[in-house]
Amino acid sequence: MFSVAHRTSAWPRTVFAALLGGVLGAAWQLHQPALWSLWVYVSFVLLALVLYARAAPEKIAIFTRKTVPFWLASVLVLLAGMALGWGVTGARAVVFASTALAPALEGRDLRVTGVVEGLPQSTEAGLRFTLRVEQAMLDGQAVAVPTRMAVGWYASGYALQGEQTGLQRVPAPLQAGERWLLTLRAKAPHGSMNPHGFDYELWLWGQGVQASAYVRAGPQDPEPQNLGQTWQAPVALARQLLRDRIVASVEDRRAAGLLAALVVGDQAAVERSDWDVFRATGVAHLISISGLHITMFAWAATLLTGMLWRRSRRLCLALPAPSAALLGGLLLACAYSVLAGWGVPAQRTCLMLATVSLLRLAGARWPWPLVWMLACAAVVALDPWALLQPGFWLSFVAVGVLFATDSGAARADFTGARGHFFLKIWHLLREQWIIICALAPLSVLLFGQVSVVGLVANLLAIPWVTLLITPMALLGVLLPPVWGLVVQAIELLWWWLSALATWHGATVSWPLPPLGWGLLAVVGGVLCALPVPRHLRALGLPLLVPVLLWRPALPPPGEFELLAADVGQGNAVLVRTAQHALLFDAGPRYSLESDAGHRVLVPLLRALDVQLDTLVLSHRDSDHVGGAAAVLALQPQARLLSSIEPGHPLQQLRTAQRCEAGQRWEWDGVPFEVLHPQVKDYDASPAPKPNALSCVLRIGTSTRSALLVGDIEAAQELRLVQAWQGTDHLRAAVLLVPHHGSKTSSTQEFLQAVQPQWALVQAGYRNRFGHPALPVVERYTQAGTHLVTSPRCGAMVWRSEQPQNVACLRDTEHRYWHHNVP
């Protein structure tokens, strides 16, 4: 039996073990590729209760038993926490997954009644919004659909993820809280899946969205009906009206977008080029209402509340200034988070701040690691999937560093002691400096880059945005003329950030390291920031070395690797040899503000530390050159080889060399050869279609070769067969399926000449063209070729060293929230 003193000194470690176990259990469950039965998870919850009861002290034990040793009690509590975290997270996932859209309802026209949630977003294509479904009908019968859908209402000529919308009515103005009766065509959430890429399906899962849809508003469809305002979303409606007021009042588009982002959390109002500057200077967290930004806002609000509170003796007698400052900072941070949209990062940050504040107000003198872990466990209990979001770790590590450096938990004089204003500002700047230094290795692990100018940029931007721009922008809600002053402050900030962003070497990129090396570097960065003797801080430096020196594995000399990126309806294939790299096509353009280059290829090339030698654009179609501008901007050294015409806009960015049959080169023992088009094809009359001029590239020799063919059609396939008749020059182990599997390509004669073992199809999920066409699929099957599609496989990797295998990212990285394509 523990003595009283022993129990008192041991309980923090026991509680810490329980909280740590819960977090580890939730993290363990997130690695499941598929969910188990609900009863399995319930059984683990019951097991956790049994373990807790076994580890409980004798006085509170349910059953009479001998007291277990402290070390064993700690182990039992840790295991109980893991079982509880694993079981509760799994049970929640099973319940939520049960509301998924039935596959039989995909592509069907549903009559849906629902309420608009959040801020409707206007784009050049139309409107996007979240709909909370109240009722869904199919052919007059009620059907079960997910409670929340991500909906697009597009104008004529635009499509959702490659689906044909046809002639559409102009989208009607929408307001949050309105109830609408719409005809929707829905499908399961499906996003691109690429190495180190953004997990769109996980993001939708975290938002509680289980289906995406678009409005059918053509001449033959029932007219959408506005059934009136329900007032069920008053905060969202207020945010929308306030955003519209900002846009109408502020003429400067950049300033208006930044104001809308800071006041109501509308990050979509900020242009992509502005985001590039914010990321390059390391201040994007200030604009995206991240956990770190809200934490700094709360710190500033605490400081201001304490200063004002101390001016009144009566108020100080009623409530001590430190307590008032803490409550004021918390309440102002929560109010600001609600106004800014109450997104998931804001929710978990406010929960973390509330946990810490309540403990301090209650006078609980808990060790800072326990407070830190309690805040983490509270966030994970609310949203276990936050463990997979970069914002969680940035916030969590930042708060932990503040605690460990005596900036929050241990030094109460930040809010309580009397001191000079400038001394407090110095403490605020010092803390930010420490946070930036500590988070640099984490930024490498999460994003593969660090802003070199971020230290300098943040030292001005954080107080400028947190203490000046944001409070004044909020004051402008009551006094709109104040926004004019805010615009001037934004112009000064923009001048500062633009100057830093254009500096050569503003950012440094590293290949994304393995998780183990990355975590080791994070520990090293935190150790360097801790208030310990210098010789102990120096121990953190060696932990940073493996990440700085690590490089991804490359093919050996004489071998090469293909990575067919998952870009939707388009082509983009990365070819790497031992020391060289080539990109064949650059994917589609999704909208005026979005393309495969920015969304997929640039992050992929950075993560893999790829320096392109050549960019090949097979032809001018937008699903092949849509992301080229972004790739060329990132890769200034890459030469451009293409069949695009001299007047094409891309020629202004990089002069293109024509691809012509007979061009050959060799990299690291791997031969490359252009097989099509012929020189005379460029001057043919009448002018050939862009597809007919597609560059055809053959890589490798013998049976370990690849054939990349763009959008050639039957006529071009026949010419290739005739040109190399009687030889095996067209034979290839892997073939990039011509024209995404269109009926106009993949003739039987061509397949007989190529005899591919693998055929890769890059196409969009449920694309409007029906690619790959069923007759084409049958021809590949009859030829004995393994046909692999990007909707089913995600990014596809083939290596000449292992020609018998194609690795599918959806198989190797599959998690239970990912879409299982039928």
Short mmCIF file of N, CA, C and O in Angstrom, two decimals, residues 109 111 165 167-169 183 216-223:
data_model
loop_
_atom_site.label_atom_id
_atom_site.label_comp_id
_atom_site.label_asym_id
_atom_site.label_seq_id
_atom_site.Cartn_x
_atom_site.Cartn_y
_atom_site.Cartn_z
N ASP A 109 -29.26 11.45 -59.98
CA ASP A 109 -29.80 12.78 -59.67
C ASP A 109 -30.72 12.68 -58.46
O ASP A 109 -31.77 12.02 -58.51
N ARG A 111 -32.97 14.67 -55.40
CA ARG A 111 -33.63 15.91 -54.97
C ARG A 111 -33.36 16.06 -53.48
O ARG A 111 -33.85 15.27 -52.66
N THR A 165 -21.24 19.03 -66.63
CA THR A 165 -22.38 19.70 -66.03
C THR A 165 -23.37 20.15 -67.09
O THR A 165 -24.53 20.40 -66.79
N LEU A 167 -25.21 22.62 -70.01
CA LEU A 167 -25.70 23.98 -69.96
C LEU A 167 -26.38 24.20 -68.63
O LEU A 167 -27.32 23.52 -68.27
N GLN A 168 -25.90 25.19 -67.87
CA GLN A 168 -26.36 25.41 -66.52
C GLN A 168 -26.99 26.79 -66.37
O GLN A 168 -26.59 27.75 -67.04
N ARG A 169 -27.98 26.89 -65.48
CA ARG A 169 -28.45 28.20 -65.08
C ARG A 169 -27.37 28.90 -64.27
O ARG A 169 -26.55 28.27 -63.60
N THR A 183 -31.36 19.83 -57.10
CA THR A 183 -31.07 18.56 -57.75
C THR A 183 -29.56 18.37 -57.76
O THR A 183 -28.84 19.17 -58.36
N ARG A 216 -27.40 20.21 -60.41
CA ARG A 216 -27.91 20.02 -61.77
C ARG A 216 -28.96 21.11 -62.01
O ARG A 216 -30.05 21.06 -61.45
N ALA A 217 -28.59 22.10 -62.80
CA ALA A 217 -29.48 23.24 -63.03
C ALA A 217 -29.60 23.56 -64.51
O ALA A 217 -29.68 24.71 -64.92
N GLY A 218 -29.63 22.51 -65.33
CA GLY A 218 -29.80 22.70 -66.76
C GLY A 218 -31.25 22.93 -67.14
O GLY A 218 -32.16 22.86 -66.30
N PRO A 219 -31.51 23.20 -68.42
CA PRO A 219 -32.88 23.46 -68.86
C PRO A 219 -33.84 22.31 -68.60
O PRO A 219 -35.04 22.53 -68.40
N GLN A 220 -33.34 21.08 -68.58
CA GLN A 220 -34.21 19.92 -68.38
C GLN A 220 -34.33 19.54 -66.91
O GLN A 220 -35.10 18.61 -66.59
N ASP A 221 -33.61 20.22 -66.04
CA ASP A 221 -33.63 19.89 -64.61
C ASP A 221 -34.60 20.79 -63.87
O ASP A 221 -34.86 21.94 -64.29
N PRO A 222 -35.18 20.30 -62.77
CA PRO A 222 -36.05 21.16 -61.95
C PRO A 222 -35.29 22.38 -61.47
O PRO A 222 -34.11 22.31 -61.14
N GLU A 223 -35.96 23.51 -61.43
CA GLU A 223 -35.30 24.74 -61.03
C GLU A 223 -35.00 24.72 -59.53
O GLU A 223 -35.84 24.34 -58.72
#
